[in-house]
Structures are given as structure tokens and as C-alpha cells.
Amino acid sequence: LNQSHNNNNNVASNPRVQPKQPFFIGVAGGTASGKTTVCNMIISQLRDQRVVLVNQDSFYHSLNAEKLKRVHEYNFDHPEAFDTEHMLSCMEQIKRGQAVTIPNYDFKTHQSIEPACKVNPSDIIILEGILVLHDPRVRDLMNMKIFVDTDSDVRLSRRIQRDTVERGRNIENVLDQYARFVKPSFEEFILPSKKYADIIIPRGGDNDVAIDLMYNIFIQSLASMNSIRGMHTLIRDAKTTKH
Ligand code: ADP
Ligand code: C5P
């Protein structure tokens, strides 16, 4: 992380050094499809690169007292549940190679809590969440778009397990929320965003072959991005010399 600060200082003091633009990957998919698991499996293989994982959940709107009283009527799976403008501006900054502060969301209180999380410049940025492929402006920032495709019954059983253990819910609430909001919004907003994906990963974290393929694709894409940048630098330097 200190290394990235040094790089930025070099860029500021020497305008001829181009800042390296990070490689930006979006990972979407239904609730409990294994998005986080897939991202962590890929990250554990990327040893020589600086990687940051940003979760769309961080950008949930905090609920006020009025909405908290009727939390069981709130649709957390609707695009408007997220502060997409804030997410977009944070992702634009990270893509420009700047450090940003990402809110810290608490699923138990349905609010952003302190401390927020500082994200330093990185080589690879992964933005993960149910609706990261929904907004065209966010999609346009991405170099690669992935959709994790896991059966709904598998997802529901994992969600029951996770939400009762980690997110302070009871089974009745989870099932009620799933039937009223999670499943209808999946069908209305999340599933249609699959068509924007470059790569679809069936069975999430169980799919070792897909994880290995993803790793190889990232490495190749990063290498070609860097060599294209290197070529631009050469062309620009040649022009400078001619003048
Ligand atoms: P998402 O980020 O899509 O919500 P997660 O990766 O957090 O999904 O997985 C949701 C839950 O399912 C977690 O509790 C996780 O431990 C579990 N899980 C994910 N993938 C698998 C798998 N392949 N086998 C068993 N459990 C899994
Ligand atoms: O990790 P995952 O992708 O499952 O997180 C998204 C899910 O979190 C959504 O399906 C939404 O229903 C749920 N959620 C919730 N309570 C909140 C915020 C999100 O149950 N306060």
C-alpha cells in the first residue's frame, strides 16, 4: 500500500509518467450465489498484484427511524435501495488511481456505521454485488463483467443458513422477505442483467475449472493492458522527440 503512494507521488512530480489504470472487474449474481466466495478464491490466487474487493452492499442507503419501524416492508433488492451515485463516484475515483473512503454497512441495524473503510489505489478492483451490472454508467467502467449463476434453491438454503447465523434474522423473516422481495426483484432486475456479462460462472465457488480460467484471463488481460499502455508511452515519447 505504501508502494502505491510512492507511485502516485512520482506521477505528480513527473507528468511524463502515466498513472497505471487499474483493471476493473464486476461480479454480479443473485443473493448467496457465491459472489464473495468466487472473488475470494480468485484473489487468493493473485499473489503478485494489489487487489481490492469493494462490495455494493457498502452503498445501501441507511434506513431512518420511520423506515426502520417498517423494515419488513422495505425492498433491499430494488436498485433504489442503493446509493448508486455515491458508488459510481467512488468507483470512478478508484479507476483514476485515487484512494477513496467506502462506507461500512451493518446488516443488523440496516445502517452505515463507523469506521468507514479506506481503499488505496490497486492493480485490480473487483466490485461485487447483486446489482453491479444494472446501471450502464457503472458497467461502462468495467473491463470485465462476470455473472455467478447458482440455482435458486441452493441460494435460498444458503441464505437461510447465513442470515440466521450472521445477519441476526429468524427463519420466518428470511422466508417472508425472500417471497415478497428477493425472488421478485431477482427476476425483475438481477437476472436480466446477466445479458451484460462477458463470463457466466455456473455453480459459483464449486466450479474450480471456472476459477482457474478466470485467473488466467485476468493475468492475460492485465499483461495486454500494460503492454498497450507501454506502446502508447512509446508513441507519445516518439512524438515529443520529433518536436
Ligand atoms: P454472495 O456473496 O453471492 O451472497 P457468498 O459467497 O457470501 O455469496 O455465499 C453465501 C453463503 O453460502 C455463505 O455463507 C457461504 O459460506 C456459503 N457458500 C458459498 N459458496 C458455497 C459452496 N460452494 N458450498 C457451500 N457453501 C457455500
Ligand atoms: O450478500 P448478498 O448478495 O446476499 O447481499 C444482498 C442481499 O442482502 C439482498 O438480497 C438483500 O435482500 C439483503 N439485505 C438484507 N438486509 C439489509 C440489506 C440487504 O436482508 N439491510
Short mmCIF file of N, CA and C in Angstrom, two decimals, residues 25-31 33-36 38-39 56 126-134 142 144-150 186 190 193-194 197 199-201:
data_model
loop_
_atom_site.label_atom_id
_atom_site.label_comp_id
_atom_site.label_asym_id
_atom_site.label_seq_id
_atom_site.Cartn_x
_atom_site.Cartn_y
_atom_site.Cartn_z
N ILE A 25 -13.11 -5.24 -12.50
CA ILE A 25 -13.96 -6.42 -12.73
C ILE A 25 -15.26 -6.26 -11.95
N GLY A 26 -16.40 -6.51 -12.58
CA GLY A 26 -17.68 -6.51 -11.87
C GLY A 26 -18.18 -7.94 -11.72
N VAL A 27 -18.63 -8.28 -10.51
CA VAL A 27 -19.14 -9.64 -10.26
C VAL A 27 -20.56 -9.54 -9.70
N ALA A 28 -21.54 -9.93 -10.53
CA ALA A 28 -22.95 -9.88 -10.12
C ALA A 28 -23.49 -11.29 -9.93
N GLY A 29 -24.74 -11.37 -9.48
CA GLY A 29 -25.39 -12.67 -9.28
C GLY A 29 -26.40 -12.55 -8.16
N GLY A 30 -27.31 -13.51 -8.08
CA GLY A 30 -28.34 -13.46 -7.05
C GLY A 30 -27.76 -13.57 -5.64
N THR A 31 -28.64 -13.31 -4.68
CA THR A 31 -28.21 -13.43 -3.28
C THR A 31 -27.65 -14.83 -3.01
N SER A 33 -25.29 -16.46 -4.12
CA SER A 33 -24.90 -17.28 -5.28
C SER A 33 -23.44 -17.72 -5.18
N GLY A 34 -22.69 -17.06 -4.27
CA GLY A 34 -21.28 -17.38 -4.14
C GLY A 34 -20.38 -16.29 -4.71
N LYS A 35 -20.91 -15.07 -4.86
CA LYS A 35 -20.11 -13.96 -5.43
C LYS A 35 -18.86 -13.72 -4.57
N THR A 36 -19.06 -13.56 -3.27
CA THR A 36 -17.93 -13.27 -2.38
C THR A 36 -16.95 -14.44 -2.38
N VAL A 38 -16.42 -16.69 -4.77
CA VAL A 38 -15.68 -16.73 -6.03
C VAL A 38 -14.59 -15.65 -6.03
N CYS A 39 -14.95 -14.43 -5.59
CA CYS A 39 -13.96 -13.33 -5.58
C CYS A 39 -12.79 -13.69 -4.67
N GLN A 56 -20.96 -3.93 -3.20
CA GLN A 56 -22.07 -3.00 -3.46
C GLN A 56 -22.89 -2.77 -2.19
N ILE A 126 -12.22 -5.20 -7.78
CA ILE A 126 -13.39 -6.05 -8.01
C ILE A 126 -14.58 -5.42 -7.29
N LEU A 127 -15.63 -5.15 -8.05
CA LEU A 127 -16.87 -4.65 -7.44
C LEU A 127 -17.88 -5.79 -7.50
N GLU A 128 -18.36 -6.19 -6.32
CA GLU A 128 -19.21 -7.37 -6.23
C GLU A 128 -20.55 -7.00 -5.63
N GLY A 129 -21.65 -7.52 -6.19
CA GLY A 129 -22.97 -7.25 -5.59
C GLY A 129 -24.10 -7.68 -6.50
N ILE A 130 -25.30 -7.78 -5.91
CA ILE A 130 -26.44 -8.32 -6.68
C ILE A 130 -26.73 -7.49 -7.93
N LEU A 131 -26.51 -6.16 -7.85
CA LEU A 131 -26.95 -5.30 -8.95
C LEU A 131 -25.82 -4.47 -9.58
N VAL A 132 -24.60 -5.00 -9.54
CA VAL A 132 -23.49 -4.19 -10.08
C VAL A 132 -23.54 -4.08 -11.61
N LEU A 133 -24.32 -4.95 -12.26
CA LEU A 133 -24.42 -4.85 -13.73
C LEU A 133 -25.69 -4.11 -14.16
N HIS A 134 -26.41 -3.52 -13.19
CA HIS A 134 -27.69 -2.89 -13.52
C HIS A 134 -27.52 -1.51 -14.18
N MET A 142 -16.28 -0.96 -16.26
CA MET A 142 -15.71 -2.30 -16.06
C MET A 142 -14.95 -2.81 -17.29
N MET A 144 -14.18 -6.08 -17.28
CA MET A 144 -14.70 -7.44 -17.41
C MET A 144 -15.91 -7.61 -16.51
N LYS A 145 -16.96 -8.24 -17.04
CA LYS A 145 -18.21 -8.39 -16.28
C LYS A 145 -18.53 -9.88 -16.12
N ILE A 146 -18.76 -10.27 -14.87
CA ILE A 146 -18.98 -11.68 -14.56
C ILE A 146 -20.34 -11.84 -13.89
N PHE A 147 -21.04 -12.92 -14.20
CA PHE A 147 -22.30 -13.24 -13.50
C PHE A 147 -22.16 -14.63 -12.90
N VAL A 148 -22.38 -14.71 -11.59
CA VAL A 148 -22.31 -16.01 -10.90
C VAL A 148 -23.73 -16.59 -10.88
N ASP A 149 -23.87 -17.76 -11.48
CA ASP A 149 -25.19 -18.33 -11.76
C ASP A 149 -25.38 -19.61 -10.94
N THR A 150 -26.11 -19.50 -9.86
CA THR A 150 -26.31 -20.66 -8.98
C THR A 150 -27.81 -20.89 -8.82
N PHE A 186 -35.12 -10.39 -8.01
CA PHE A 186 -34.13 -11.16 -8.77
C PHE A 186 -34.63 -11.30 -10.21
N ILE A 190 -32.17 -8.50 -11.45
CA ILE A 190 -30.84 -9.14 -11.40
C ILE A 190 -30.65 -10.09 -12.60
N SER A 193 -29.86 -8.63 -15.90
CA SER A 193 -28.52 -8.02 -16.05
C SER A 193 -27.48 -9.06 -16.48
N LYS A 194 -27.87 -10.35 -16.44
CA LYS A 194 -26.95 -11.42 -16.86
C LYS A 194 -26.51 -11.24 -18.32
N ALA A 197 -23.15 -9.74 -19.00
CA ALA A 197 -21.92 -10.39 -18.53
C ALA A 197 -21.07 -10.88 -19.70
N ILE A 199 -18.71 -13.16 -18.92
CA ILE A 199 -18.47 -14.55 -18.48
C ILE A 199 -19.55 -14.93 -17.47
N ILE A 200 -20.12 -16.12 -17.63
CA ILE A 200 -21.11 -16.62 -16.67
C ILE A 200 -20.50 -17.83 -15.97
N ILE A 201 -20.48 -17.78 -14.63
CA ILE A 201 -19.89 -18.90 -13.88
C ILE A 201 -21.01 -19.74 -13.27
#
